Short mmCIF file of N, CA and C in Angstrom, two decimals:
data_model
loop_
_atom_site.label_atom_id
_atom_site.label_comp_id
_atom_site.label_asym_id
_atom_site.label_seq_id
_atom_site.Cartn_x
_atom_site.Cartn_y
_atom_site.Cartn_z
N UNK E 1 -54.57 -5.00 -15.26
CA UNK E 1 -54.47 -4.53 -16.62
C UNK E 1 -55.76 -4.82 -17.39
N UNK E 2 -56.78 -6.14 -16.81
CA UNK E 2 -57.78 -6.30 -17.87
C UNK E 2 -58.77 -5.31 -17.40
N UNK E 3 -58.66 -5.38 -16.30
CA UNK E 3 -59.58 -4.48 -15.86
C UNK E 3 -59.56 -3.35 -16.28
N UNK E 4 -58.40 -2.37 -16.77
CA UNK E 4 -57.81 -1.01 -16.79
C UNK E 4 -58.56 -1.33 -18.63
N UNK E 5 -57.95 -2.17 -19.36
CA UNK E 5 -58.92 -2.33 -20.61
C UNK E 5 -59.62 -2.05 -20.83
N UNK E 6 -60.25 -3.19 -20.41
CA UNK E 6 -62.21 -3.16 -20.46
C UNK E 6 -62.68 -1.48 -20.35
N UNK E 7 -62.38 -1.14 -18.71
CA UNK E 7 -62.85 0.06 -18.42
C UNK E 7 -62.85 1.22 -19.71
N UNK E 8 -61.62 1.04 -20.41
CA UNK E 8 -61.77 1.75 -21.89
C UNK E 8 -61.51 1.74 -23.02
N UNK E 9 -62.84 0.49 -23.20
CA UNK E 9 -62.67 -0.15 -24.44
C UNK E 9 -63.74 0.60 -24.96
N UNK E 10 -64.02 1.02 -26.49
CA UNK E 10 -65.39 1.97 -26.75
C UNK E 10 -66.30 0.53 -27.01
N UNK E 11 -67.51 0.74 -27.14
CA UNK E 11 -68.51 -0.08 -27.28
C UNK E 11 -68.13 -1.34 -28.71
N UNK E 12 -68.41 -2.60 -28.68
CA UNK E 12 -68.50 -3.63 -29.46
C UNK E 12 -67.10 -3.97 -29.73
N UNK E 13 -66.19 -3.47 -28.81
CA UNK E 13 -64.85 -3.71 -28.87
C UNK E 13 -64.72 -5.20 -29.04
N UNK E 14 -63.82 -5.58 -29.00
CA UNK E 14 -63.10 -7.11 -29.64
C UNK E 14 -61.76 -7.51 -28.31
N UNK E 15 -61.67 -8.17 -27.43
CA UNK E 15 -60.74 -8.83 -26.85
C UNK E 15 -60.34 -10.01 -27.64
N UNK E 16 -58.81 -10.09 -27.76
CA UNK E 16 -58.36 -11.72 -27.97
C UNK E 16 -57.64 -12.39 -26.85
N UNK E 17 -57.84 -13.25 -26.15
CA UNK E 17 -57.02 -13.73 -25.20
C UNK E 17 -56.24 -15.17 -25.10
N UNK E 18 -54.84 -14.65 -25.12
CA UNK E 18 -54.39 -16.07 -25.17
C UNK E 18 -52.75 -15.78 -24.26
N UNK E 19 -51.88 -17.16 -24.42
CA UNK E 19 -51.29 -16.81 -23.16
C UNK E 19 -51.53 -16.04 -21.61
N UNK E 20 -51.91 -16.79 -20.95
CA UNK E 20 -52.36 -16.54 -19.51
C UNK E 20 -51.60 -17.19 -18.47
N UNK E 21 -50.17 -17.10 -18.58
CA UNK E 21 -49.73 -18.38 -18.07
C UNK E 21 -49.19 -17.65 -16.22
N UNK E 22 -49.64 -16.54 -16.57
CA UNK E 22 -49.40 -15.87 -14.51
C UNK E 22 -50.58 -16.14 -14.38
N UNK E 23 -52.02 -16.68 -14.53
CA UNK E 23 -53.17 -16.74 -13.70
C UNK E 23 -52.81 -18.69 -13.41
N UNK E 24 -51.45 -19.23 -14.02
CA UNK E 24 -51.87 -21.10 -13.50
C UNK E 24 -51.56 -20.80 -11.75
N UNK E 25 -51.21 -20.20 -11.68
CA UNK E 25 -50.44 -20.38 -10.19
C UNK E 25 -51.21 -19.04 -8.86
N UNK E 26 -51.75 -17.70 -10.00
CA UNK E 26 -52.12 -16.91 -9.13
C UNK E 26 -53.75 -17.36 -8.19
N UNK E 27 -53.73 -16.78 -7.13
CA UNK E 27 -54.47 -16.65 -6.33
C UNK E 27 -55.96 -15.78 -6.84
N UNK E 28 -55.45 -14.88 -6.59
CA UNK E 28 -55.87 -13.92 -7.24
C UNK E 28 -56.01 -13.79 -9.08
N UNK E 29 -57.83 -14.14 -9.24
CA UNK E 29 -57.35 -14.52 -10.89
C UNK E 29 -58.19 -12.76 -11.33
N UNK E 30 -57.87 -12.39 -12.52
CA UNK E 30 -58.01 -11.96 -13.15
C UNK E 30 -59.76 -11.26 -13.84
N UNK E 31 -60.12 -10.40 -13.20
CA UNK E 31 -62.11 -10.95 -13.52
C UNK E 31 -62.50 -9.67 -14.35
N UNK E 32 -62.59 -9.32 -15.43
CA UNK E 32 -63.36 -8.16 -15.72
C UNK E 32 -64.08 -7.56 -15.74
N UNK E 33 -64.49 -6.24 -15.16
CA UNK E 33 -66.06 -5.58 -15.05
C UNK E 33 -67.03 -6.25 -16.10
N UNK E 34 -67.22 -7.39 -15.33
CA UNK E 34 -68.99 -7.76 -15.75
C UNK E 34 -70.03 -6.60 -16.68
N UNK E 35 -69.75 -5.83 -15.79
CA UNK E 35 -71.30 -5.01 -16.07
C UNK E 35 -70.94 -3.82 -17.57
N UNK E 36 -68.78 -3.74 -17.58
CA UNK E 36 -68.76 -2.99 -18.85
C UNK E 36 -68.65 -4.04 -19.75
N UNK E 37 -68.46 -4.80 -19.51
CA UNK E 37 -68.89 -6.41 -21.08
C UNK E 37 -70.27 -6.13 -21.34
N UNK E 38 -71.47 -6.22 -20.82
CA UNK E 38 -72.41 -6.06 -21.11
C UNK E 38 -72.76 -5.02 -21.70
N UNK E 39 -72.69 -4.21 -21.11
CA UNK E 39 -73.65 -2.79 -21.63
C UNK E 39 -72.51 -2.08 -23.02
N UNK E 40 -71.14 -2.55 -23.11
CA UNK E 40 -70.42 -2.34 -23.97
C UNK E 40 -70.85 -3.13 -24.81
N UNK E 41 -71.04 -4.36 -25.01
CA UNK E 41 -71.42 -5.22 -25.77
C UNK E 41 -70.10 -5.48 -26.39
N UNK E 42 -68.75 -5.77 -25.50
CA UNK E 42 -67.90 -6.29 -26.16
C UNK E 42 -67.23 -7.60 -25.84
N UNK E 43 -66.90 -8.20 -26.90
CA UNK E 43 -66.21 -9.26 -27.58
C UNK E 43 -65.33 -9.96 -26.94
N UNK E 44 -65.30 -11.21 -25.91
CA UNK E 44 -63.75 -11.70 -25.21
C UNK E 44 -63.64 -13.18 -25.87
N UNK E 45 -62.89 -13.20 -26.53
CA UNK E 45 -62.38 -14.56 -27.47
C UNK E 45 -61.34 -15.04 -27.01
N UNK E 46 -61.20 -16.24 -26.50
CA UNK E 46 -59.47 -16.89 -25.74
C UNK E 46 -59.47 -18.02 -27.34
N UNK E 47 -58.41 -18.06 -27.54
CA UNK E 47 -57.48 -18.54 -28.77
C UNK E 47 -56.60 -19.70 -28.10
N UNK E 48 -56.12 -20.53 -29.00
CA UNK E 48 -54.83 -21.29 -28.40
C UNK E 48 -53.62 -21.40 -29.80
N UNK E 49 -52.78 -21.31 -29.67
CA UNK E 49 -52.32 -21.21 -30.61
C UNK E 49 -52.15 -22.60 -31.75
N UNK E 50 -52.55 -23.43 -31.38
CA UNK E 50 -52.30 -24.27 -32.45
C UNK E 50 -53.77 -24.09 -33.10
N UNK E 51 -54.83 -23.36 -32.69
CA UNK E 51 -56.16 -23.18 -33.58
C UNK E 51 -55.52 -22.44 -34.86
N UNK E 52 -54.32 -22.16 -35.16
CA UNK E 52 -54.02 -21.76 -36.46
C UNK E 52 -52.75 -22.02 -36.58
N UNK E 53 -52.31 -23.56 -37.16
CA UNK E 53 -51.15 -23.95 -37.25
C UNK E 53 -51.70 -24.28 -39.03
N UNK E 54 -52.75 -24.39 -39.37
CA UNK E 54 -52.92 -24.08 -41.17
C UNK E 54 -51.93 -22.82 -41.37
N UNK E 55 -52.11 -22.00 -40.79
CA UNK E 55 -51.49 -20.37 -41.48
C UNK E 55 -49.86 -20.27 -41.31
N UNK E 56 -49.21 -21.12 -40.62
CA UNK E 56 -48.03 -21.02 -39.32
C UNK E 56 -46.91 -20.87 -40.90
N UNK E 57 -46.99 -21.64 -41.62
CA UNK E 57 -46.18 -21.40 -42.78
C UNK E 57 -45.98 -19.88 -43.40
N UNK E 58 -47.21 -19.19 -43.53
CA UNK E 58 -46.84 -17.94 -44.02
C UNK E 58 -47.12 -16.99 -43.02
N UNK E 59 -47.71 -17.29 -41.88
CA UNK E 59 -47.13 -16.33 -40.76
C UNK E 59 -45.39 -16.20 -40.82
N UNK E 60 -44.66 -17.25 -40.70
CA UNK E 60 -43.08 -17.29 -40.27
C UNK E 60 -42.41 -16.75 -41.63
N UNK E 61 -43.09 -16.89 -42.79
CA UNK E 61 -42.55 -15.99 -44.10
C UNK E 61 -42.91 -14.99 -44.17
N UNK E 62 -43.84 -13.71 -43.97
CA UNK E 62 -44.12 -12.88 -43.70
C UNK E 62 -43.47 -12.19 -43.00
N UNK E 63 -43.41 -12.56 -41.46
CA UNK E 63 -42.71 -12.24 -40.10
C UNK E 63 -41.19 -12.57 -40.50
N UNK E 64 -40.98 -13.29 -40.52
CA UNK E 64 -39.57 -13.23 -40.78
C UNK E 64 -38.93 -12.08 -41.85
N UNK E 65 -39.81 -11.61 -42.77
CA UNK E 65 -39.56 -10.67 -43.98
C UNK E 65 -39.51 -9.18 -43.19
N UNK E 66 -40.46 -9.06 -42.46
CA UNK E 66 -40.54 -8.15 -41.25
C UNK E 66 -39.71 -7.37 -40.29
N UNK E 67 -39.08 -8.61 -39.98
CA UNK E 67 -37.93 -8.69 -39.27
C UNK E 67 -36.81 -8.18 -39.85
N UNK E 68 -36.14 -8.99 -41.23
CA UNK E 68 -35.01 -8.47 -41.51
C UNK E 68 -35.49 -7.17 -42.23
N UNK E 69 -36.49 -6.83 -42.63
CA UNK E 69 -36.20 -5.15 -43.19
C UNK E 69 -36.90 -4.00 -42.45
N UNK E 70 -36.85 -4.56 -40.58
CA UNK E 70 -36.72 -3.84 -39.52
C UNK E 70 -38.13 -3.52 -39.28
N UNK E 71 -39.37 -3.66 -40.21
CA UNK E 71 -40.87 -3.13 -40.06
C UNK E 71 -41.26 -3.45 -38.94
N UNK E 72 -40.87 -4.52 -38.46
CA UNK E 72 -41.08 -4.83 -36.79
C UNK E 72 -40.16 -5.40 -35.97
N UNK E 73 -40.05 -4.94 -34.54
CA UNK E 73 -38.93 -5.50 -33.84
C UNK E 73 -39.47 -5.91 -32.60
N UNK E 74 -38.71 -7.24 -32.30
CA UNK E 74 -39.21 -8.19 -31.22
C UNK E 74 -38.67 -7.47 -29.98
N UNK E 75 -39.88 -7.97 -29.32
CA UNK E 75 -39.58 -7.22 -28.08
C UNK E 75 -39.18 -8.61 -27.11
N UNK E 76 -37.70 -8.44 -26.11
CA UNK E 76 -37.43 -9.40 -25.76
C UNK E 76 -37.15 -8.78 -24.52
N UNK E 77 -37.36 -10.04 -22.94
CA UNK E 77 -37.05 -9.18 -21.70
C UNK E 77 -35.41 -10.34 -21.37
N UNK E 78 -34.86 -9.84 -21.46
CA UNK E 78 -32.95 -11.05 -21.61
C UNK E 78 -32.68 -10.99 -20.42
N UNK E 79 -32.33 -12.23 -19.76
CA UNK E 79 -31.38 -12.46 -18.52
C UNK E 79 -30.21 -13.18 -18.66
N UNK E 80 -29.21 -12.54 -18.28
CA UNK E 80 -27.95 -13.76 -19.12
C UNK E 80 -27.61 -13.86 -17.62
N UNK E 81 -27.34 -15.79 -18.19
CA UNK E 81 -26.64 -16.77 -17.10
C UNK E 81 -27.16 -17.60 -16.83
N UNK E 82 -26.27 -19.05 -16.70
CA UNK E 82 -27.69 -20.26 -16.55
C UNK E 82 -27.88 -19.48 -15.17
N UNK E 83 -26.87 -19.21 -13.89
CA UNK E 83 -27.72 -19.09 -13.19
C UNK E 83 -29.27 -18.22 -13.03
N UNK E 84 -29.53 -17.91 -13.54
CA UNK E 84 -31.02 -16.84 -13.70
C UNK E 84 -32.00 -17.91 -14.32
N UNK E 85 -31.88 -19.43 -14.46
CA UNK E 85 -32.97 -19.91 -15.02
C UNK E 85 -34.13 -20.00 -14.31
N UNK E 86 -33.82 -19.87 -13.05
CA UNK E 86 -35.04 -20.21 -12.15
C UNK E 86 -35.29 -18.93 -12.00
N UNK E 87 -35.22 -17.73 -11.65
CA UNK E 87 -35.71 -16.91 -11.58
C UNK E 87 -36.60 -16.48 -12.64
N UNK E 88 -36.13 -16.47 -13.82
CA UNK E 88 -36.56 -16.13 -15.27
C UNK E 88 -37.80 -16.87 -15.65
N UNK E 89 -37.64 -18.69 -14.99
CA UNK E 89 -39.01 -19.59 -15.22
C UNK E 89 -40.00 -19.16 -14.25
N UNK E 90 -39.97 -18.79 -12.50
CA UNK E 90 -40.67 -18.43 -11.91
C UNK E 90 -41.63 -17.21 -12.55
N UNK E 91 -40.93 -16.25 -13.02
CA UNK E 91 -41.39 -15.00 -13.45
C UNK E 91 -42.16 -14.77 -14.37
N UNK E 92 -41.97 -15.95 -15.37
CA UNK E 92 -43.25 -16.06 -15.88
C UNK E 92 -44.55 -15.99 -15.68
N UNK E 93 -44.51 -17.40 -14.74
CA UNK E 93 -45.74 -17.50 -13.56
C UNK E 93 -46.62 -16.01 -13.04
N UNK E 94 -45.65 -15.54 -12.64
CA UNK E 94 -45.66 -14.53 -11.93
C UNK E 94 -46.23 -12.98 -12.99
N UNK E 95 -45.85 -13.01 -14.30
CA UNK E 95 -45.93 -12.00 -15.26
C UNK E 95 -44.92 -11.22 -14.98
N UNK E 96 -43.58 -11.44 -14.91
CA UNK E 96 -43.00 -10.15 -14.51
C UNK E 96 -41.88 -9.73 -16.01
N UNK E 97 -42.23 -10.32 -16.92
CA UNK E 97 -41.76 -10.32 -17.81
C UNK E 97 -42.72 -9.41 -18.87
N UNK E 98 -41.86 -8.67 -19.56
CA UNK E 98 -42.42 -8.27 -20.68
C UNK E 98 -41.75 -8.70 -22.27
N UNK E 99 -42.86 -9.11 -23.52
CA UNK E 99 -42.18 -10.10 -24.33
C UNK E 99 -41.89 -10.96 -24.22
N UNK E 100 -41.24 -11.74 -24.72
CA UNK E 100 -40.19 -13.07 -25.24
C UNK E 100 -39.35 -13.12 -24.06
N UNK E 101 -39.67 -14.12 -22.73
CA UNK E 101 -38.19 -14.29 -22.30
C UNK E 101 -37.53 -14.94 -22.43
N UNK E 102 -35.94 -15.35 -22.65
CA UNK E 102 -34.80 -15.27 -23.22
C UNK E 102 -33.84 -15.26 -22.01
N UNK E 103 -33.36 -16.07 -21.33
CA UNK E 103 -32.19 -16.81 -21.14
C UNK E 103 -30.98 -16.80 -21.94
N UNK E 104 -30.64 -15.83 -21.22
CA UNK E 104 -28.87 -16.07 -22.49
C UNK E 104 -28.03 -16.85 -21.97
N UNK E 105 -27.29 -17.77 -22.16
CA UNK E 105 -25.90 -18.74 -21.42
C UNK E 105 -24.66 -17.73 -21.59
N UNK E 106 -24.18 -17.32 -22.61
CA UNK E 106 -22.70 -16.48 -22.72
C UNK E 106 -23.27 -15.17 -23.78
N UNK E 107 -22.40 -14.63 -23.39
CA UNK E 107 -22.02 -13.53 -24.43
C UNK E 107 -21.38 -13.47 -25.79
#
C-alpha cells in the first residue's frame, strides 16, 4: 500500500505515519520507492500519539460533537465472542483489520 502511495503522490506531497503495528512482527518490512521521495520531493513524518496529548481535550469535544450529529462515522472491523480474542489480537500484527478493532463479548 505504501508503495502504491508514494507511486502517486503529486510532487511535495506530505506523508503522516503513525500506527505501524503489522511491521513489529513482519518479515517483510515495508520500504518506499526511494527514488519517488526524492525527485518528488515529498514529505514522510512518523508521529506518536502522545506528541499531542496538549490538544486531546478538544480533539474528544469536537469528535465527539461529530459523532452524535453523524458528520463522521467510525469505521469499526467487530468480531463477537471472547472466543475470537486471539484471532482478532493476532490480526492486528498481521494488518488484517480495517479501523478500530472491537471484540464484542454478547449481543
Amino acid at each position: 500500500m505504501l508503495e502504491a502511495a508514494i507511486a502517486n503522490m503529486k510532487p511535495f506531497g506530505r506523508v503522516a505515519v503513525c500506527g505501524v503495528i503489522s511491521e513489529y512482527t513482519n518479515s517483510k518490512k515495508a520500504v518506499p520507492n526511494m527514488v519517488d521521495l526524492v525527485y518528488k520531493r515529498i514529505n514522510v513524518q512518523g508521529f506518536l500519539a502522545g506528541d499531542f496529548l496538549d490538544v486531546f481535550p478538544n480533539f474528544v469535544s469536537k469528535v465527539s460533537q461529530y459523532l452524535h450529529s453523524g458528520e463522521i462515522e467510525p469505521l469499526e472491523d467487530i468480531s463477537v465472542g471472547v472466543e475470537n480474542i486471539p484471532s482478532a489480537f493476532i490480526g492486528l500484527f498481521k494488518g488484517d483489520n480495517i479501523g478500530k478493532k472491537i471484540v464484542k463479548f454478547a449481543e
